[in-house]
Tab-separated table of C-alpha atoms (C1' of nucleotides) in Angstrom:
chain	number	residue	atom	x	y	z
F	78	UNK	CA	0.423	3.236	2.454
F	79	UNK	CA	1.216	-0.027	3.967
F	80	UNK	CA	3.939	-2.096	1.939
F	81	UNK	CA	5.409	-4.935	1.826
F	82	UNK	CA	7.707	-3.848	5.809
F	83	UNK	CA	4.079	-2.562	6.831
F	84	UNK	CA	2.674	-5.794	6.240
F	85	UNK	CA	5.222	-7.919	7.606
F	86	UNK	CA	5.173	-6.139	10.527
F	87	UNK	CA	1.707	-6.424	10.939
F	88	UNK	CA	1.980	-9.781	10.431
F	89	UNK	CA	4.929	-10.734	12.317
F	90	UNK	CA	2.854	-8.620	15.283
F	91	UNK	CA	-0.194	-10.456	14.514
F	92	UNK	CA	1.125	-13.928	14.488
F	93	UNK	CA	1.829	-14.685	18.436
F	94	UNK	CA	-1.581	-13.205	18.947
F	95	UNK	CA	-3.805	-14.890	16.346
F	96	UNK	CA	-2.564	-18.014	15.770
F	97	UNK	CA	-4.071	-21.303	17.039
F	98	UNK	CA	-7.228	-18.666	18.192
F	99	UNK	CA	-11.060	-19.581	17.205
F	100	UNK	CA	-13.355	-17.166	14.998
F	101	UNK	CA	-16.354	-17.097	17.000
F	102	UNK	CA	-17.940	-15.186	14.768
F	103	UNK	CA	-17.307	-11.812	12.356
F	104	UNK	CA	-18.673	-9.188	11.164
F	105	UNK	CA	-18.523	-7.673	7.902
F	106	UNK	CA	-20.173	-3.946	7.918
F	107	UNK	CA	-18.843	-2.986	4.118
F	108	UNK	CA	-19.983	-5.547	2.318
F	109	UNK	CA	-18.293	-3.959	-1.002
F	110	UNK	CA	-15.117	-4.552	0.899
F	111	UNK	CA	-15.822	-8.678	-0.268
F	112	UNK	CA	-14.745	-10.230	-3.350
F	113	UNK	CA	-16.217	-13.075	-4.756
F	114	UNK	CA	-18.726	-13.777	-2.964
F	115	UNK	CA	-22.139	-12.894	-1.519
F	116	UNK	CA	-21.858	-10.768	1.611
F	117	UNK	CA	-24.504	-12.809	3.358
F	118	UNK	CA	-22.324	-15.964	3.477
F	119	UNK	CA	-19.110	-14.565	4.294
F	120	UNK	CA	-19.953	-14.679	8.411
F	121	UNK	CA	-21.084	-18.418	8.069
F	122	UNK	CA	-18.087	-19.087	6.304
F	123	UNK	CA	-15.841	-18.065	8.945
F	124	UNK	CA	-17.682	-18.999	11.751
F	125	UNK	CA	-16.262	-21.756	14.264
F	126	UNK	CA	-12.574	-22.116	11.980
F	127	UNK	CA	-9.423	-21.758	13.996
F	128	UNK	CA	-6.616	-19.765	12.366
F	129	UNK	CA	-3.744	-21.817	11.779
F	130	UNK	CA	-1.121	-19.506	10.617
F	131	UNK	CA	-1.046	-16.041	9.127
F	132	UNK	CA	1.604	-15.451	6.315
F	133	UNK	CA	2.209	-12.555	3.887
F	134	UNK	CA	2.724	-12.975	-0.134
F	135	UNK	CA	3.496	-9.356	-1.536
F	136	UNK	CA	0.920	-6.749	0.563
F	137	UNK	CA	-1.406	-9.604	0.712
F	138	UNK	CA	-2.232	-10.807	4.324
F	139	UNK	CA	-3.188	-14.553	4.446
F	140	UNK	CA	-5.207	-16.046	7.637
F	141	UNK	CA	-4.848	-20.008	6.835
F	142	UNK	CA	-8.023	-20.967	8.962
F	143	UNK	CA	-9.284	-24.466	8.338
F	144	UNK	CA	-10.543	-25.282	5.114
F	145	UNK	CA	-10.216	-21.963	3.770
F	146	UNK	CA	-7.878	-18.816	3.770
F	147	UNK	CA	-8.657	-15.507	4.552
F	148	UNK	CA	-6.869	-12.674	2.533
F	149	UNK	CA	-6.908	-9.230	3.297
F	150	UNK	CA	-5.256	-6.209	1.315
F	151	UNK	CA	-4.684	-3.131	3.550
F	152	UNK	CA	-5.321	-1.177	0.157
F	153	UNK	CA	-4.342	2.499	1.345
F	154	UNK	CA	-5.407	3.654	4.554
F	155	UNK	CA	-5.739	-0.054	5.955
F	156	UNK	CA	-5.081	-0.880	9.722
F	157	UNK	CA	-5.371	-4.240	11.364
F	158	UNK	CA	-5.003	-4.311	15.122
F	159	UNK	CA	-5.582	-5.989	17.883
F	160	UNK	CA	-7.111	-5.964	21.058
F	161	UNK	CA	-7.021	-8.351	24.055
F	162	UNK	CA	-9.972	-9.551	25.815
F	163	UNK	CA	-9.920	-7.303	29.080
F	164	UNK	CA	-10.020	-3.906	27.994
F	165	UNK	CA	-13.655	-2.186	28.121
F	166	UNK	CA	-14.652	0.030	25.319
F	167	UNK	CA	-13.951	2.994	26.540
F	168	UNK	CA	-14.204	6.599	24.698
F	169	UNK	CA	-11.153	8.980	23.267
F	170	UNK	CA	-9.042	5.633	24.487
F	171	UNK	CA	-8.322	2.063	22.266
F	172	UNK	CA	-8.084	-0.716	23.602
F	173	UNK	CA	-4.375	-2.535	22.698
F	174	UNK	CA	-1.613	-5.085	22.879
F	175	UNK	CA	-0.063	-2.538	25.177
F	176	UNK	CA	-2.582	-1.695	27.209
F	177	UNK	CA	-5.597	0.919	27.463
F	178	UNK	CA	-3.849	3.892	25.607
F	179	UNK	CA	-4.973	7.806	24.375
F	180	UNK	CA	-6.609	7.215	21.146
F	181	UNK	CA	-4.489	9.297	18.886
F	182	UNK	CA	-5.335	8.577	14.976
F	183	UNK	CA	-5.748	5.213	16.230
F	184	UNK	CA	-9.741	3.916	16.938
F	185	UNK	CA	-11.715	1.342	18.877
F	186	UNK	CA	-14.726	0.314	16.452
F	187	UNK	CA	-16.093	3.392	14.645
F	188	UNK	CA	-17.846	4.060	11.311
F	189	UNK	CA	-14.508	2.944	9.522
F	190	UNK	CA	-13.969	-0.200	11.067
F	191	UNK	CA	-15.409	-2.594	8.283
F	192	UNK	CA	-14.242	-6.347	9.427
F	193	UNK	CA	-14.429	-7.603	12.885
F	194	UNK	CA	-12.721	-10.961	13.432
F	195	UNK	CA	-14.498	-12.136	17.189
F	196	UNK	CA	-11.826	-14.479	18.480
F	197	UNK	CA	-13.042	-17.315	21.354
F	198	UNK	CA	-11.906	-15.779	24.321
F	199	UNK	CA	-12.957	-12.062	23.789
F	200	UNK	CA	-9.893	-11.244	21.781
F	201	UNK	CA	-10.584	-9.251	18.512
F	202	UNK	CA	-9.034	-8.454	15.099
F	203	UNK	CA	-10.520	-5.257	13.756
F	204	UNK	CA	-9.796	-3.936	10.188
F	205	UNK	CA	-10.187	-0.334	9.798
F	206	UNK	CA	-9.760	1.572	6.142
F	207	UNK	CA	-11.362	4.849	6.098
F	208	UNK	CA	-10.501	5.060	2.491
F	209	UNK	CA	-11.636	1.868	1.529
F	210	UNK	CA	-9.671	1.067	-1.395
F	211	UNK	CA	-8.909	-2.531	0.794
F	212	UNK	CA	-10.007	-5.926	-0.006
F	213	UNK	CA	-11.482	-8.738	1.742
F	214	UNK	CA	-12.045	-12.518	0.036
F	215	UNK	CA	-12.005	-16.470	1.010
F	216	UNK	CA	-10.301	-18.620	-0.781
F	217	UNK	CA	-11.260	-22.834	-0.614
F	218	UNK	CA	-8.906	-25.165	0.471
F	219	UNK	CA	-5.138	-24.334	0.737
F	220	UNK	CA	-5.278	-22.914	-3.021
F	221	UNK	CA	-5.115	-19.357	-2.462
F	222	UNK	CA	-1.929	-19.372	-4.050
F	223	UNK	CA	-3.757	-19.806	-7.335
F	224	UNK	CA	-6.375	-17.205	-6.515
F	225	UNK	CA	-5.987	-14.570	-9.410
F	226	UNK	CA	-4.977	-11.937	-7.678
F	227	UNK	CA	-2.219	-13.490	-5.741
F	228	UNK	CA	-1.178	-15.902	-9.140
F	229	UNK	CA	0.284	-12.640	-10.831
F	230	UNK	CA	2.540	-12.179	-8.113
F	231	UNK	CA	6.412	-11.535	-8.822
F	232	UNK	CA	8.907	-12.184	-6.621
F	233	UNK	CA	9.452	-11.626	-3.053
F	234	UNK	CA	12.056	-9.300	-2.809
F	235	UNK	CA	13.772	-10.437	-0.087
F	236	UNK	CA	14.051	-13.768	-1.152
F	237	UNK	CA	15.540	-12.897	-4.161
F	238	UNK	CA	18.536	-14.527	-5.707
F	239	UNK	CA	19.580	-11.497	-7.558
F	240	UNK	CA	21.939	-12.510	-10.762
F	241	UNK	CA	19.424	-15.424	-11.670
F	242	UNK	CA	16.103	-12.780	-11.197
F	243	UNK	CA	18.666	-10.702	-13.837
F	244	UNK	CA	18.493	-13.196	-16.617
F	245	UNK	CA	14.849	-14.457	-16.095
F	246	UNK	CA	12.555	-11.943	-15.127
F	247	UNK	CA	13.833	-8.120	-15.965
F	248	UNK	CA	12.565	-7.395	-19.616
F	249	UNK	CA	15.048	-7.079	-21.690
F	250	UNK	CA	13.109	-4.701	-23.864
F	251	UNK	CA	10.875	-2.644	-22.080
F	252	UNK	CA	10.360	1.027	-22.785
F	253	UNK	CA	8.429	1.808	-19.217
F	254	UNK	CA	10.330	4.025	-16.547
F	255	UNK	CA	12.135	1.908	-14.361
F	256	UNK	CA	9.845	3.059	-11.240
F	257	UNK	CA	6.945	1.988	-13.393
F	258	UNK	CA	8.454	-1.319	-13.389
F	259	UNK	CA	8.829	-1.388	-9.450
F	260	UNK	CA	5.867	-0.680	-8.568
F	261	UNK	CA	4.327	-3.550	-11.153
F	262	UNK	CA	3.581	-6.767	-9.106
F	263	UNK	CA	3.921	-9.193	-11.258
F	264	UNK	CA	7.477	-7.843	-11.456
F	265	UNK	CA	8.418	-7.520	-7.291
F	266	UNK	CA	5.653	-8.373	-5.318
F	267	UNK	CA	5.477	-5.650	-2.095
F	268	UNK	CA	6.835	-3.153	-3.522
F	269	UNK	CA	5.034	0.313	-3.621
F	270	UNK	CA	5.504	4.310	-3.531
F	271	UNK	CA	7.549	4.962	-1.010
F	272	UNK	CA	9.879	1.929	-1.184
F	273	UNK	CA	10.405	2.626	-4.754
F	274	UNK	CA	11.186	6.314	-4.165
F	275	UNK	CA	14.240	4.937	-1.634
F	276	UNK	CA	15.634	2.068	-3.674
F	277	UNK	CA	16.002	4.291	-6.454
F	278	UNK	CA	17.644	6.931	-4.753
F	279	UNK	CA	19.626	4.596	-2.828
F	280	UNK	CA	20.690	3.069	-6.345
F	281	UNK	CA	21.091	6.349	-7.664
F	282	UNK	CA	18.842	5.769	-10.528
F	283	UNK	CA	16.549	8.256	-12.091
F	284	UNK	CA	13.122	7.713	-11.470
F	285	UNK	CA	12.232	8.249	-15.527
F	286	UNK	CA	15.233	5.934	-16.568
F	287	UNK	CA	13.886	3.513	-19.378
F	288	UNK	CA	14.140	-0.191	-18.066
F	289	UNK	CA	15.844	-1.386	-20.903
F	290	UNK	CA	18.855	1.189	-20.923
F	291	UNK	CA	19.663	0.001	-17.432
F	292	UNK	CA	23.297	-1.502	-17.279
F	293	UNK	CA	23.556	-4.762	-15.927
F	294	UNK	CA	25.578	-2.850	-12.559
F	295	UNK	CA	22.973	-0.213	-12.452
F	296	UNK	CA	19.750	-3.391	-12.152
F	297	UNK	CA	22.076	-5.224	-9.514
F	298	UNK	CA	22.407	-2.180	-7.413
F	299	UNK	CA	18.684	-1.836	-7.862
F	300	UNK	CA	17.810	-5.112	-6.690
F	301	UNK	CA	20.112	-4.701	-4.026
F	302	UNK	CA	18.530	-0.911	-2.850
F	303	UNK	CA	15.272	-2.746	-3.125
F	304	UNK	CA	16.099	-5.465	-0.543
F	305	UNK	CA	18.045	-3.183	1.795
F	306	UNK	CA	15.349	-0.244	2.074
F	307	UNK	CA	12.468	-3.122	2.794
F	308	UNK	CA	14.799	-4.833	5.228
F	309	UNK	CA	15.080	-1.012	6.971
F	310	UNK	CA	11.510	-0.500	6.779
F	311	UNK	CA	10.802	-3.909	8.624
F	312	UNK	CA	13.811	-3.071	11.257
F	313	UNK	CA	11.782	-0.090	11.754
F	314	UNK	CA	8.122	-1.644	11.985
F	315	UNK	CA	7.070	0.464	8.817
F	316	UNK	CA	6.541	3.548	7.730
F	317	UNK	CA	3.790	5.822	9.418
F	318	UNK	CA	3.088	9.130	6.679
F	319	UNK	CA	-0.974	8.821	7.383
F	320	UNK	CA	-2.613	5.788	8.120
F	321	UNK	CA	-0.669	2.968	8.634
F	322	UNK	CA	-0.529	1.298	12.433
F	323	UNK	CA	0.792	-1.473	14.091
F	324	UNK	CA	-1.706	-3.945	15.091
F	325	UNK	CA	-1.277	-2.292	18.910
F	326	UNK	CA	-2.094	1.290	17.176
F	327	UNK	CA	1.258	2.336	17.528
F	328	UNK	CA	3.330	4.114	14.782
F	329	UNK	CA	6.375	2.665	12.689
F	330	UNK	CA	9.658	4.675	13.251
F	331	UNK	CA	10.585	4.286	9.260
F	332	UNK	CA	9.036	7.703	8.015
F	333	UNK	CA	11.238	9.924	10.042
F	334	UNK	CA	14.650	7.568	8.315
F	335	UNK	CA	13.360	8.074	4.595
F	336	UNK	CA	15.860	9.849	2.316
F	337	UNK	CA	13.460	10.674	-0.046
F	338	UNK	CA	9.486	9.616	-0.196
F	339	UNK	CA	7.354	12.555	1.721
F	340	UNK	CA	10.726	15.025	1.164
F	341	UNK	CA	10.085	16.757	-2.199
F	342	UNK	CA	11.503	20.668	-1.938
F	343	UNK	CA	13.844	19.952	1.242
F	344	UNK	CA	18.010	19.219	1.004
F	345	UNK	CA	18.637	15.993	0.093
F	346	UNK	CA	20.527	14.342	3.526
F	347	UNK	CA	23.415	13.042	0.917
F	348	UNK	CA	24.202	16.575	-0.769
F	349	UNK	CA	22.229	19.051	0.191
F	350	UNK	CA	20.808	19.711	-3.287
F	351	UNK	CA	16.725	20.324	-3.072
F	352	UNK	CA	14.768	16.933	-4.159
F	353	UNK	CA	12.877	17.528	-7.301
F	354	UNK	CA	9.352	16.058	-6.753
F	355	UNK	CA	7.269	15.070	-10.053
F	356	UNK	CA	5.118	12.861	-11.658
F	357	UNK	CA	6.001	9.030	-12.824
F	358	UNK	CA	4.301	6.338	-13.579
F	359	UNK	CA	1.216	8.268	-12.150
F	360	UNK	CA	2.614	8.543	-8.877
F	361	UNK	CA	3.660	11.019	-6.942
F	362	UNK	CA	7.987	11.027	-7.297
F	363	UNK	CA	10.632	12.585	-5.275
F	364	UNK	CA	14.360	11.923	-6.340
F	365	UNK	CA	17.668	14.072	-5.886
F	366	UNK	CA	18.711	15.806	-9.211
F	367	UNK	CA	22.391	15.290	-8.587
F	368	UNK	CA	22.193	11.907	-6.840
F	369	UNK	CA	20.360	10.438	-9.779
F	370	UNK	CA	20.807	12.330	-12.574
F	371	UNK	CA	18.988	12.613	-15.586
F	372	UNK	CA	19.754	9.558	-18.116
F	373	UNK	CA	21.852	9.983	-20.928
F	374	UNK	CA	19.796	10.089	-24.139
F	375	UNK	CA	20.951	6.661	-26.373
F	376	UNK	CA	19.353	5.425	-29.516
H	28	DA	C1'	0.983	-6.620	-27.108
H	29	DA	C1'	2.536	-3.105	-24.265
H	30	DT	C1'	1.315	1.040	-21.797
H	31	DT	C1'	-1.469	4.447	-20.140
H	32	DC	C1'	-5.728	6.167	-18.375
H	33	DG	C1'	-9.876	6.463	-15.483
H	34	DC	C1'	-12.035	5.046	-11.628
H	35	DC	C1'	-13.044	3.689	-6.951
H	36	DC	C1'	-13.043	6.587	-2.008
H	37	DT	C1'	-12.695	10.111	1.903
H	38	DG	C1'	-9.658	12.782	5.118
H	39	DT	C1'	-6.683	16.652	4.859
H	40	DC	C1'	-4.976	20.899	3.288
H	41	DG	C1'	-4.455	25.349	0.893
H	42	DG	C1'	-6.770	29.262	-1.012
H	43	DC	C1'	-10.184	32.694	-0.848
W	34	DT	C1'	-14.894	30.563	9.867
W	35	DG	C1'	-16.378	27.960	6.273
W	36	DC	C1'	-16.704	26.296	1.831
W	37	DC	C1'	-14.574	23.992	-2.104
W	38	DG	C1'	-11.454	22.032	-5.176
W	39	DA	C1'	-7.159	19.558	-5.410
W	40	DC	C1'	-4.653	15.863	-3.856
W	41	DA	C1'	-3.128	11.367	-2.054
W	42	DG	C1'	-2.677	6.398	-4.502
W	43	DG	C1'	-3.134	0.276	-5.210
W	44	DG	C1'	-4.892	-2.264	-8.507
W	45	DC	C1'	-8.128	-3.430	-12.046
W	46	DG	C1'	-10.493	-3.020	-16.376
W	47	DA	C1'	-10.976	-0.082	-20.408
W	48	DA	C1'	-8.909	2.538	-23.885
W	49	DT	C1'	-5.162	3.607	-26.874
DNA sequence: AATTCGCCCTGTCGGC
DNA sequence: TGCCGACAGGGCGAAT
């Protein structure tokens, strides 16, 4: 599921590609896919703007266009890619940033493509989410900061000054498992599954650990784990388990270098024991027994 | 007030 | 081979 290094990626990919471009036009097949507005006027509203910049704010990907901003969540299953002007539709193949390549989970236009961005000059950004647990809304204005969903936001995690986050934002208090409170986005924004999985293991904190019995070294090496497994995951242009791509369709080399997420029942690559998977926070959970071991009971 | 639960959705996989 | 239920999970609104 793309997180915050999927995003980035796909934004930092994105970028040379997009930027300074024209909509011509789009094309919005799933209307339910639009929030907060009528369907009907979403084309119109998009139609003629330039794209000034695209930026990322937690798994949030924001087109600045001109007037407005475009914000897209890749949900689950969410793929944004590109594809130049020159390359012909052409069956079992997609058309890419790389070239005319072997479609291979990867798809031109089919029946889950749901957003097509037509770019002046034949270019096109195509949003695909078979699942379609993505989101798609315009925001007036340079505001979208303020928009709601995007208002709750936490911190970025890599721009985190760690010992002042300490004091201000980790609750002091709070009962919840500690990967409950990693994957909350008012708490870190970007931040999901699989990144929470590897910071705690890379922490060596128990998944089920209550947030308030953390030690003060225990959060810092947390907060630390959680900026050096994104950092990883960008280094290795994300994390492919199932549907995440590149905006060229090709795969991130992260899933193959995780130490935990997708590796419940095999030896833990640290010491050998088997990884225990379970259930926290609602989520599917994979840690090492001996790594992070149970914590102690304290009243 | 803080947490948890139920729901949205569809491709994939295991069992029979 | 084919059918079917279970499962995956981000984020929101409802329930506890």
């Amino acid at each position: 599921m793309p997180e915050l290094p999927e995003v980035e990626t796909i934004v930092r990919m994105l970028a040379p590609h997009a930027a300074g471009k024209r909509i011509d036009a789009a094309e919005l097949t799933l209307p339910r896919m639009l929030l907060g507005m009528p369907a009907r006027e979403f084309a119109p509203a998009l139609a003629g703007r330039a794209i000034e910049r695209i930026l990322r704010r937690g798994k949030y990907i924001v087109f600045e266009l001109e007037g407005c901003a475009l914000i897209i969540h890749l949900g689950m299953t969410g793929q944004l890619t590109w594809s130049p002007a020159e390359y012909a539709e052409t069956p079992g193949f997609v058309r890419s940033i790389t070239g005319l390549q072997r479609s291979k989970g990867v798809h031109p236009v089919d029946k889950h493509t749901h957003l097509i961005l037509n770019l002046a000059g034949g270019e096109r950004i195509l949003f695909r989410d078979p699942r379609t647990f993505g989101k798609i809304f315009l925001v007036p204005g340079r505001a979208w900061p303020a928009h709601p969903r995007l208002s709750i936001l936490g911190a970025e995690p890599l721009e985190l000054k760690v010992k002042p986050f300490l004091k201000q934002a980790f609750p002091e208090d709070s009962a919840r498992p500690v990967k409950a409170l990693l994957l909350d986005q008012s708490f870190l924004a970007g931040v999901g599954n699989i990144y929470a999985d590897e910071a705690l293991f890379r922490s060596g904190i128990h998944p089920k650990t209550r947030s308030r019995d953390l030690r003060d070294g225990q959060r810092i090496a947390l907060l630390e784990a959680v900026k050096a497994v994104l950092r990883k995951g960008i280094r290795n242009s994300g994390t492919s388990f199932s549907d995440y791509r590149k905006p060229d369709g090709s795969e991130g080399n992260n899933y193959e270098r995780l130490k935990v997420y997708g590796r419940g029942g095999e030896p833990c690559r640290k010491c050998g024991s088997i990884l225990s998977k379970s259930v926290v926070a609602q989520r599917g959970t994979v840690h090492c027994p001996e790594c992070q071991p149970a914590p102690k009971r304290r009243k």
